Short mmCIF file of C-alpha atoms in Angstrom, two decimals:
data_model
loop_
_atom_site.label_atom_id
_atom_site.label_comp_id
_atom_site.label_asym_id
_atom_site.label_seq_id
_atom_site.Cartn_x
_atom_site.Cartn_y
_atom_site.Cartn_z
CA MET A 266 -13.53 32.74 19.28
CA ALA A 267 -12.12 29.31 19.55
CA ALA A 268 -9.36 28.35 17.68
CA LYS A 269 -10.21 25.74 14.74
CA PRO A 270 -8.81 22.15 15.44
CA GLY A 271 -6.39 20.84 13.21
CA ILE A 272 -4.63 17.33 12.44
CA PRO A 273 -1.08 16.41 12.59
CA LYS A 274 1.00 17.16 9.30
CA GLY A 275 1.24 14.10 6.96
CA THR A 276 -2.24 12.95 8.07
CA ARG A 277 -5.59 13.05 6.33
CA ASP A 278 -9.32 12.86 6.96
CA PHE A 279 -11.32 10.82 4.74
CA SER A 280 -15.03 11.72 3.58
CA PRO A 281 -17.37 9.23 2.72
CA VAL A 282 -16.70 9.46 -0.94
CA GLU A 283 -13.06 9.01 -0.30
CA MET A 284 -13.81 6.13 2.10
CA ALA A 285 -15.64 4.64 -0.67
CA LYS A 286 -12.82 5.01 -3.19
CA ARG A 287 -10.24 3.49 -0.63
CA ASN A 288 -12.31 0.66 0.01
CA TYR A 289 -12.44 -0.10 -3.75
CA ILE A 290 -8.59 -0.12 -3.55
CA PHE A 291 -8.32 -2.56 -0.56
CA ASN A 292 -11.09 -4.95 -1.70
CA THR A 293 -9.43 -4.94 -5.28
CA ILE A 294 -6.15 -5.93 -3.75
CA ARG A 295 -7.85 -8.37 -1.03
CA ASP A 296 -9.65 -10.16 -4.05
CA VAL A 297 -6.48 -10.73 -5.88
CA TYR A 298 -4.67 -11.94 -2.84
CA HIS A 299 -7.30 -14.40 -2.00
CA LEU A 300 -6.91 -15.84 -5.85
CA TYR A 301 -3.43 -16.60 -5.15
CA GLY A 302 -4.34 -18.43 -1.63
CA PHE A 303 -3.00 -15.67 0.75
CA GLN A 304 -4.84 -15.51 4.26
CA GLN A 305 -5.16 -12.17 6.53
CA ILE A 306 -3.60 -11.45 9.77
CA GLU A 307 -3.46 -8.30 11.79
CA THR A 308 -0.61 -7.02 14.29
CA PRO A 309 -0.83 -4.50 16.89
CA SER A 310 -0.31 -0.89 16.05
CA MET A 311 2.49 -0.46 18.17
CA GLU A 312 5.40 -2.81 18.80
CA MET A 313 8.12 -3.13 21.27
CA LEU A 314 11.22 -0.84 20.09
CA SER A 315 13.51 -3.78 20.55
CA THR A 316 11.31 -5.46 17.77
CA LEU A 317 11.48 -2.32 15.18
CA MET A 318 14.93 -0.84 15.94
CA GLY A 319 17.98 -2.15 13.56
CA LYS A 320 15.62 -3.49 11.10
CA TYR A 321 15.58 -0.81 8.70
CA GLY A 322 19.19 0.55 8.73
CA GLU A 323 20.33 3.80 10.25
CA GLU A 324 18.02 6.20 8.28
CA GLY A 325 14.97 4.00 9.07
CA ASP A 326 15.61 4.18 12.69
CA LYS A 327 15.33 7.83 12.55
CA LEU A 328 11.88 7.75 11.30
CA LEU A 329 10.66 5.46 13.95
CA PHE A 330 7.70 7.13 16.02
CA LYS A 331 8.33 6.30 19.66
CA ILE A 332 5.79 5.97 22.27
CA GLN A 333 6.37 7.56 25.76
CA ASN A 334 6.28 5.38 28.50
CA SER A 335 3.36 5.69 30.93
CA GLY A 336 3.63 6.50 34.67
CA ASP A 337 6.98 8.17 36.19
CA TYR A 338 9.26 7.79 33.31
CA PHE A 339 11.78 9.85 35.03
CA SER A 340 12.36 7.31 37.43
CA GLY A 341 15.86 5.66 37.11
CA ILE A 342 17.29 8.75 35.19
CA THR A 343 19.90 10.75 36.70
CA ASP A 344 20.18 14.60 36.57
CA GLU A 345 23.19 13.95 34.58
CA GLU A 346 21.44 12.31 31.82
CA LEU A 347 18.82 14.56 31.88
CA LEU A 348 21.07 17.62 31.42
CA SER A 349 23.14 15.82 28.77
CA ARG A 350 20.25 16.55 26.21
CA ASN A 351 21.11 13.30 24.61
CA ALA A 352 17.87 12.72 22.70
CA ALA A 353 18.49 9.35 21.21
CA LYS A 354 19.70 7.99 24.88
CA LEU A 355 16.82 9.77 26.62
CA ALA A 356 14.41 8.29 24.25
CA SER A 357 15.64 4.77 24.64
CA LYS A 358 14.79 5.43 28.59
CA PHE A 359 11.41 7.25 28.06
CA CYS A 360 10.33 4.75 25.36
CA GLU A 361 9.65 1.09 25.15
CA LYS A 362 7.23 0.89 22.31
CA GLY A 363 6.91 2.44 18.93
CA LEU A 364 4.51 2.71 16.12
CA ARG A 365 5.10 0.09 13.31
CA TYR A 366 7.11 1.29 10.52
CA ASP A 367 6.14 -1.05 7.98
CA LEU A 368 4.34 -4.36 8.00
CA THR A 369 7.26 -6.84 7.25
CA VAL A 370 9.04 -6.81 10.45
CA PRO A 371 5.85 -7.22 12.65
CA PHE A 372 5.10 -9.96 10.27
CA ALA A 373 8.49 -11.62 10.93
CA ARG A 374 7.80 -11.23 14.60
CA TYR A 375 4.67 -12.82 14.40
CA VAL A 376 6.09 -15.74 12.53
CA VAL A 377 8.46 -16.57 15.28
CA MET A 378 5.97 -16.08 18.10
CA HIS A 379 3.29 -18.52 16.36
CA ARG A 380 5.66 -20.64 14.42
CA ASP A 381 3.86 -23.86 16.21
CA GLU A 382 0.48 -22.92 14.86
CA ILE A 383 1.72 -22.06 11.54
CA THR A 384 1.76 -24.52 8.61
CA PHE A 385 4.58 -23.89 6.28
CA PRO A 386 4.99 -22.21 3.46
CA PHE A 387 2.56 -19.51 5.07
CA LYS A 388 0.99 -16.92 2.52
CA ARG A 389 -0.25 -14.11 4.45
CA TYR A 390 -1.55 -10.76 3.81
CA GLN A 391 -1.98 -7.63 5.86
CA ILE A 392 -3.90 -4.23 5.24
CA GLN A 393 -2.98 -1.82 8.01
CA PRO A 394 -1.83 1.62 8.61
CA VAL A 395 2.01 2.24 9.23
CA TRP A 396 3.87 5.39 10.75
CA ARG A 397 6.89 7.05 9.88
CA ALA A 398 8.30 10.27 11.03
CA ASP A 399 9.27 11.49 7.69
CA ARG A 400 9.04 15.12 6.30
CA PRO A 401 5.53 15.25 4.73
CA GLN A 402 5.48 16.40 0.86
CA LYS A 403 3.16 15.33 -2.11
CA GLY A 404 2.79 11.45 -2.03
CA ARG A 405 4.70 11.21 0.87
CA TYR A 406 2.80 10.60 4.46
CA ARG A 407 3.46 10.32 8.04
CA GLU A 408 0.54 7.90 8.46
CA PHE A 409 -0.51 5.69 5.60
CA TYR A 410 -1.73 2.37 4.63
CA GLN A 411 0.18 -0.71 3.60
CA CYS A 412 -1.27 -3.92 1.81
CA ASP A 413 1.30 -6.68 2.30
CA ALA A 414 1.59 -9.99 0.82
CA ASP A 415 4.36 -12.35 1.97
CA VAL A 416 5.39 -16.05 1.74
CA VAL A 417 7.72 -17.19 4.44
CA GLY A 418 9.11 -20.73 4.66
CA SER A 419 9.92 -21.46 0.94
CA ASP A 420 13.12 -20.59 -1.20
CA SER A 421 11.44 -21.15 -4.48
CA LEU A 422 11.58 -18.46 -7.26
CA LEU A 423 8.08 -19.35 -8.18
CA ASN A 424 6.89 -17.14 -5.03
CA GLU A 425 8.69 -14.06 -6.83
CA VAL A 426 6.98 -14.83 -10.07
CA GLU A 427 3.45 -15.36 -8.45
CA LEU A 428 4.04 -11.91 -6.59
CA MET A 429 4.90 -10.34 -10.02
CA GLN A 430 1.51 -11.72 -11.47
CA ILE A 431 -0.17 -10.49 -8.48
CA VAL A 432 0.80 -6.99 -9.15
CA ASP A 433 0.32 -7.08 -12.99
CA THR A 434 -3.31 -8.22 -12.03
CA VAL A 435 -4.05 -5.69 -9.28
CA PHE A 436 -2.59 -2.67 -11.54
CA THR A 437 -4.65 -4.21 -14.49
CA ARG A 438 -7.85 -4.16 -12.74
CA PHE A 439 -7.43 -0.34 -11.41
CA GLY A 440 -6.54 0.29 -15.04
CA ILE A 441 -3.24 2.01 -14.11
CA ARG A 442 -0.32 1.56 -16.77
CA VAL A 443 2.57 0.55 -14.87
CA CYS A 444 6.58 -0.65 -15.12
CA ILE A 445 7.60 -3.12 -12.79
CA LYS A 446 10.91 -2.95 -11.99
CA ILE A 447 13.09 -5.84 -10.53
CA ASN A 448 16.84 -6.22 -9.50
CA ASN A 449 18.43 -8.40 -6.97
CA ARG A 450 20.87 -7.61 -4.04
CA LYS A 451 23.27 -10.25 -5.07
CA ILE A 452 23.87 -8.32 -8.29
CA LEU A 453 24.25 -5.34 -6.10
CA THR A 454 26.65 -7.27 -3.72
CA GLY A 455 28.57 -8.57 -6.97
CA ILE A 456 29.07 -5.14 -8.14
CA ALA A 457 30.52 -4.00 -4.87
CA GLU A 458 32.93 -6.84 -5.17
CA ILE A 459 34.25 -6.06 -8.46
CA ILE A 460 34.70 -2.57 -7.87
CA GLY A 461 36.85 -3.47 -5.08
CA GLU A 462 34.39 -2.01 -2.03
CA ALA A 463 32.59 -5.15 -0.76
CA ASP A 464 32.22 -3.94 2.86
CA LYS A 465 30.63 -0.57 1.72
CA ILE A 466 27.71 -2.54 0.16
CA VAL A 467 24.95 -0.74 2.44
CA ASP A 468 26.39 2.81 1.71
CA ILE A 469 26.15 1.98 -2.12
CA THR A 470 22.65 0.62 -2.22
CA VAL A 471 21.42 3.55 0.02
CA ALA A 472 23.11 6.05 -2.56
CA ILE A 473 22.18 4.48 -6.04
CA ASP A 474 18.43 3.83 -4.62
CA LYS A 475 18.34 7.84 -4.69
CA LEU A 476 19.12 7.91 -8.19
CA ASP A 477 15.71 8.97 -9.51
CA LYS A 478 15.20 11.61 -6.75
CA ILE A 479 18.52 13.04 -6.59
CA GLY A 480 20.47 12.50 -9.82
CA LEU A 481 23.65 10.76 -10.82
CA ASP A 482 26.07 13.78 -9.78
CA ASN A 483 24.48 14.11 -6.21
CA VAL A 484 24.86 9.89 -6.03
CA ASN A 485 28.27 10.15 -6.97
CA LYS A 486 29.00 12.89 -4.01
CA GLU A 487 27.14 10.79 -1.58
CA LEU A 488 29.45 7.79 -2.51
CA ALA A 489 32.66 9.89 -2.25
CA GLU A 490 31.20 11.07 1.19
CA LYS A 491 30.86 7.70 2.39
CA GLY A 492 34.62 7.12 1.63
CA ILE A 493 34.28 5.06 -1.82
CA SER A 494 37.17 5.69 -3.87
CA GLU A 495 37.07 7.68 -7.11
CA GLU A 496 38.31 4.63 -9.02
CA ALA A 497 35.25 2.44 -7.64
CA ILE A 498 33.01 5.30 -8.44
CA ALA A 499 34.25 5.53 -11.93
CA LYS A 500 33.76 1.78 -12.48
CA LEU A 501 30.22 1.88 -11.01
CA GLN A 502 29.16 4.52 -13.82
CA PRO A 503 28.57 2.15 -16.66
CA ILE A 504 27.10 -0.52 -14.58
CA ILE A 505 24.27 1.56 -13.03
CA LEU A 506 23.60 3.36 -16.35
CA LEU A 507 23.45 -0.11 -18.32
CA SER A 508 20.69 0.03 -20.93
CA GLY A 509 19.21 -2.15 -23.65
CA THR A 510 16.71 -5.17 -23.31
CA ASN A 511 16.31 -7.27 -20.09
CA ALA A 512 18.01 -10.18 -22.00
CA GLU A 513 21.00 -8.09 -23.07
CA LYS A 514 21.36 -6.68 -19.59
CA LEU A 515 21.50 -10.00 -18.18
CA ALA A 516 24.13 -11.03 -20.86
CA THR A 517 26.44 -7.98 -20.23
CA LEU A 518 26.31 -8.76 -16.27
CA LYS A 519 27.20 -12.31 -16.78
CA THR A 520 30.45 -11.11 -18.34
CA VAL A 521 30.87 -8.00 -16.07
CA LEU A 522 30.28 -10.20 -12.69
CA SER A 523 32.08 -13.44 -14.10
CA ASP A 524 34.49 -13.07 -11.07
CA SER A 525 31.67 -12.67 -8.50
CA GLU A 526 29.79 -15.94 -7.52
CA THR A 527 27.40 -13.88 -5.60
CA GLY A 528 26.73 -11.59 -8.44
CA LEU A 529 26.20 -14.46 -10.84
CA LYS A 530 23.58 -16.33 -8.50
CA GLY A 531 21.57 -12.95 -8.62
CA VAL A 532 21.69 -12.92 -12.33
CA GLU A 533 20.79 -16.48 -12.49
CA GLU A 534 17.72 -15.67 -10.28
CA SER A 535 16.58 -12.49 -12.18
CA GLU A 536 17.05 -14.68 -15.44
CA PHE A 537 14.73 -17.24 -14.17
CA ILE A 538 11.93 -14.90 -12.87
CA LEU A 539 12.01 -12.73 -15.90
CA ASN A 540 12.03 -15.65 -18.30
CA THR A 541 9.05 -17.42 -16.51
CA LEU A 542 6.91 -13.98 -16.47
CA GLN A 543 7.60 -13.70 -20.31
CA THR A 544 5.71 -16.80 -20.87
CA MET A 545 2.75 -15.57 -18.48
CA GLY A 546 1.48 -12.75 -20.71
CA LEU A 547 1.85 -9.86 -18.32
CA LYS A 548 -0.21 -6.81 -19.31
CA ASN A 549 2.39 -4.31 -17.91
CA GLU A 550 6.15 -3.89 -18.91
CA ILE A 551 8.71 -5.60 -16.26
CA GLU A 552 12.16 -4.07 -16.48
CA LEU A 553 15.47 -5.17 -14.94
CA ASP A 554 16.84 -1.95 -13.38
CA LEU A 555 20.26 -1.93 -11.68
CA THR A 556 19.67 1.42 -10.11
CA LEU A 557 16.99 -0.09 -7.90
CA ALA A 558 18.39 -0.97 -4.65
CA ARG A 559 15.37 -0.39 -1.87
CA GLY A 560 17.67 0.84 0.82
CA LEU A 561 16.35 -1.55 3.61
CA ASN A 562 19.04 -3.84 4.89
CA TYR A 563 16.98 -7.12 5.16
CA TYR A 564 16.43 -7.68 1.61
CA THR A 565 18.67 -10.33 0.19
CA GLY A 566 17.59 -11.37 -3.20
CA ALA A 567 15.23 -10.30 -5.75
CA ILE A 568 13.83 -6.74 -5.28
CA PHE A 569 11.01 -4.84 -6.78
CA GLU A 570 9.55 -1.62 -7.21
CA VAL A 571 6.42 -0.48 -9.66
CA LYS A 572 6.11 3.00 -11.08
CA ALA A 573 3.03 4.70 -12.62
CA LEU A 574 3.68 5.48 -16.06
CA ASP A 575 1.14 8.38 -16.42
CA VAL A 576 1.56 10.19 -13.16
CA GLN A 577 4.45 11.81 -11.43
CA ILE A 578 4.62 10.25 -8.18
CA GLY A 579 7.21 7.90 -6.15
CA SER A 580 7.07 3.89 -6.25
CA ILE A 581 3.44 2.88 -5.58
CA THR A 582 4.52 -1.07 -4.70
CA GLY A 583 7.52 -2.40 -3.52
CA GLY A 584 9.14 -5.59 -2.10
CA GLY A 585 11.48 -8.24 -2.18
CA ARG A 586 13.28 -11.54 -0.89
CA TYR A 587 14.74 -11.32 2.74
CA ASP A 588 16.34 -14.56 3.64
CA ASN A 589 17.53 -13.69 7.34
CA LEU A 590 14.76 -11.64 8.65
CA THR A 591 13.39 -14.00 11.32
CA GLY A 592 16.95 -14.90 12.34
CA VAL A 593 16.99 -11.91 14.41
CA PHE A 594 13.96 -13.11 16.36
CA GLY A 595 15.79 -16.38 17.13
CA MET A 596 14.41 -18.26 14.00
CA ALA A 597 17.05 -19.26 11.45
CA GLY A 598 16.26 -20.17 8.23
CA GLY A 599 13.06 -18.27 7.73
CA SER A 600 13.16 -17.58 4.27
CA GLY A 601 10.64 -14.97 2.84
CA VAL A 602 9.43 -12.95 0.09
CA GLY A 603 6.91 -10.11 -0.06
CA ILE A 604 5.52 -7.06 -1.75
CA SER A 605 3.72 -3.98 -0.37
CA PHE A 606 1.07 -1.80 -2.25
CA GLY A 607 1.30 1.68 -1.23
CA ALA A 608 -2.67 2.33 -0.97
CA ASP A 609 -2.52 5.92 -0.30
CA ARG A 610 -0.41 6.65 -3.43
CA ILE A 611 -2.61 4.27 -5.49
CA PHE A 612 -5.52 6.48 -4.20
CA ASP A 613 -3.77 9.54 -5.42
CA VAL A 614 -2.97 8.10 -8.71
CA LEU A 615 -6.69 6.89 -9.41
CA ASN A 616 -7.75 10.15 -8.42
CA GLN A 617 -5.65 12.11 -10.79
CA LEU A 618 -6.51 9.66 -13.57
CA GLU A 619 -10.13 9.54 -12.74
CA LEU A 620 -10.09 5.65 -12.74
CA TYR A 621 -12.54 4.79 -10.09
CA PRO A 622 -15.59 3.12 -11.60
CA LYS A 623 -18.68 4.85 -10.87
CA GLU A 624 -20.09 1.88 -9.09
CA ALA A 625 -17.21 1.98 -6.88
CA VAL A 626 -17.88 5.40 -5.50
CA ASN A 627 -21.70 5.63 -5.29
CA GLY A 628 -23.23 4.96 -2.25
CA THR A 629 -27.07 4.97 -1.92
CA GLN A 630 -29.10 3.97 -5.24
CA LEU A 631 -32.50 4.80 -4.29
CA LEU A 632 -33.94 7.44 -1.84
CA PHE A 633 -37.41 7.52 -0.98
CA ILE A 634 -39.10 10.95 -0.44
CA ASN A 635 -40.82 11.40 2.81
CA PHE A 636 -44.45 13.42 2.63
CA GLY A 637 -45.40 12.33 6.41
CA GLU A 638 -46.32 9.58 8.60
CA LYS A 639 -48.70 7.53 6.42
CA GLU A 640 -46.74 7.95 3.34
CA ALA A 641 -43.36 6.98 5.05
CA ALA A 642 -44.99 3.76 6.53
CA PHE A 643 -46.15 2.87 2.98
CA SER A 644 -42.64 3.51 1.54
CA MET A 645 -40.83 1.53 4.36
CA GLY A 646 -42.66 -1.74 3.11
CA ILE A 647 -41.24 -1.14 -0.32
CA LEU A 648 -37.74 -0.20 1.15
CA SER A 649 -37.44 -3.25 3.04
CA LYS A 650 -38.18 -5.33 -0.07
CA ALA A 651 -35.44 -3.20 -2.21
CA ARG A 652 -32.82 -3.85 0.76
CA ALA A 653 -33.77 -7.53 0.92
CA ALA A 654 -32.84 -7.62 -2.93
CA GLY A 655 -29.35 -5.79 -2.43
CA ILE A 656 -30.45 -2.34 -3.25
CA ARG A 657 -28.65 0.39 -1.08
CA ALA A 658 -31.68 2.39 -0.22
CA GLU A 659 -32.66 4.80 2.54
CA ILE A 660 -35.65 7.19 3.48
CA PHE A 661 -35.42 10.84 3.87
CA PRO A 662 -36.14 10.90 7.93
CA ASP A 663 -38.11 14.04 7.96
CA ALA A 664 -41.10 15.22 6.29
CA ALA A 665 -39.10 18.40 4.85
CA LYS A 666 -39.69 20.26 1.86
CA MET A 667 -39.61 18.32 -1.33
CA LYS A 668 -36.75 20.83 -2.55
CA LYS A 669 -34.45 19.82 0.41
CA GLN A 670 -35.01 16.26 0.07
CA MET A 671 -34.10 16.43 -3.95
CA SER A 672 -31.27 18.70 -3.02
CA TYR A 673 -29.88 15.88 -0.69
CA ALA A 674 -30.23 13.14 -3.08
CA ASN A 675 -28.34 15.33 -5.74
CA VAL A 676 -25.66 16.16 -3.26
CA LYS A 677 -24.95 12.24 -2.42
CA ASN A 678 -25.41 11.68 -6.21
CA ILE A 679 -28.53 9.31 -5.49
CA PRO A 680 -29.38 7.93 -9.23
CA PHE A 681 -32.96 7.10 -8.32
CA VAL A 682 -35.72 8.85 -6.25
CA ALA A 683 -39.10 7.08 -5.27
CA ILE A 684 -42.11 9.43 -4.56
CA VAL A 685 -45.06 8.11 -2.75
CA GLY A 686 -48.10 10.46 -2.40
CA GLU A 687 -51.56 9.59 -1.90
CA ASN A 688 -52.09 8.89 -5.46
CA GLU A 689 -49.31 6.06 -5.61
CA MET A 690 -50.57 4.67 -2.34
CA ASN A 691 -53.89 4.25 -3.80
CA GLU A 692 -52.54 2.18 -6.51
CA GLY A 693 -50.00 0.40 -4.23
CA LYS A 694 -47.13 1.73 -6.42
CA ALA A 695 -44.25 4.11 -6.23
CA MET A 696 -43.22 6.70 -8.73
CA LEU A 697 -39.67 6.03 -9.67
CA LYS A 698 -37.32 8.89 -10.99
CA ASN A 699 -34.31 8.58 -12.85
CA MET A 700 -32.41 11.54 -11.45
CA GLU A 701 -29.82 11.63 -14.46
CA SER A 702 -32.69 11.81 -17.35
CA GLY A 703 -35.42 13.15 -15.22
CA GLU A 704 -37.75 10.28 -16.47
CA GLN A 705 -40.34 8.97 -14.31
CA GLN A 706 -42.54 5.73 -14.00
CA LEU A 707 -45.31 4.46 -11.95
CA VAL A 708 -43.94 0.91 -10.66
CA THR A 709 -44.74 -1.83 -8.28
CA ALA A 710 -42.25 -2.78 -5.87
CA GLU A 711 -41.26 -5.90 -7.87
CA GLU A 712 -40.88 -3.36 -10.76
CA LEU A 713 -38.79 -0.98 -8.85
CA ILE A 714 -36.53 -3.80 -7.86
CA GLY A 715 -36.13 -5.03 -11.40
CA ALA A 716 -35.27 -1.17 -12.70
CA LEU A 717 -32.62 -1.06 -10.24
CA THR A 718 -31.03 -4.60 -10.32
CA LYS A 719 -30.72 -4.67 -14.13
#
């Protein structure tokens, strides 16, 4: 017996019902993006490794899926290099391309390549899969979709405000209660300065970004392992554990960071965003969280993360301001800010909370039972009219037993069945059955369409 086929760990198949749910997610996010003037682009699944490497920090580089070159990739490699078993060095010779890790770096590459065709500020969105060579676990996949929106070519903090409104609107439409967390990399830089460890800003942010996952003791242990002094770690404790309202936290930070110009700039930016949003009537909570660091090296200003309140899962949206990303591709001054919805995690949250609208997951609305050639020909006339009216309808292709056809309707959760036999044809009508209530009524094509389009 042949071995049962499988799929790589961290990937998933999606059934028709699951695809209907995913499309509900994508369409909801897409509709909100359109409300705010964003336009869609797509980029290739694979990029040159030179485009991807060095943009996500050392940890991110390790998670890049590399694509082996075609042809004789051993040419130009010495026996000594092969015998060295230096995986990183050999990969650089074997692989010129890699699967994209996120959509932001490819977007920055796109902007630089197409700058003469783009009108700035450029508001784009992108809904495509990304790949990470991560350890698969609940809520963490190796292949998953991101739904990004970015504005490039504008320094205005109104962009940050509007992105937070988008986040609030999307999750309100989904019915998911969330907490929108906000911080600023300038605040984190200021904190590193005042504790005397300015040159360790990357190590500090990578460590404290793990606070929710590994706890304070392990964060402190990691900081010490990175060479940060005990005195600096002690000074850091009350800052990253700061509590109170957003206004109280900002007031404390103004005092704590009074000797850091960069830190105070971060406080000023955060205050503008939070105060402006306060007048917008957000449906969800927004919180200034100093432990939010988002370990990606390219963030330079405001950073965001969204947590679901009723499900234990990682962040379901994230993003931030990146002032220097396009600079690495030779285009200085390309300031941008963006967010990314994690569609796969949102899928899991909506499943756990059973929040999918019934109409979003139902496929066919009406099934015509097939009793034979004459009956099918008559049914096809009504079927065409129903489809023209926007009703999702189908006919069972074979003149199978009634029980089999009704079972098909039940399995597919088709709410209405049309039965056309000799008596119905003689009257020029169809028997419409409500599969939920069991009620039946003899109707004309027009009456059938009216009943299903109420």
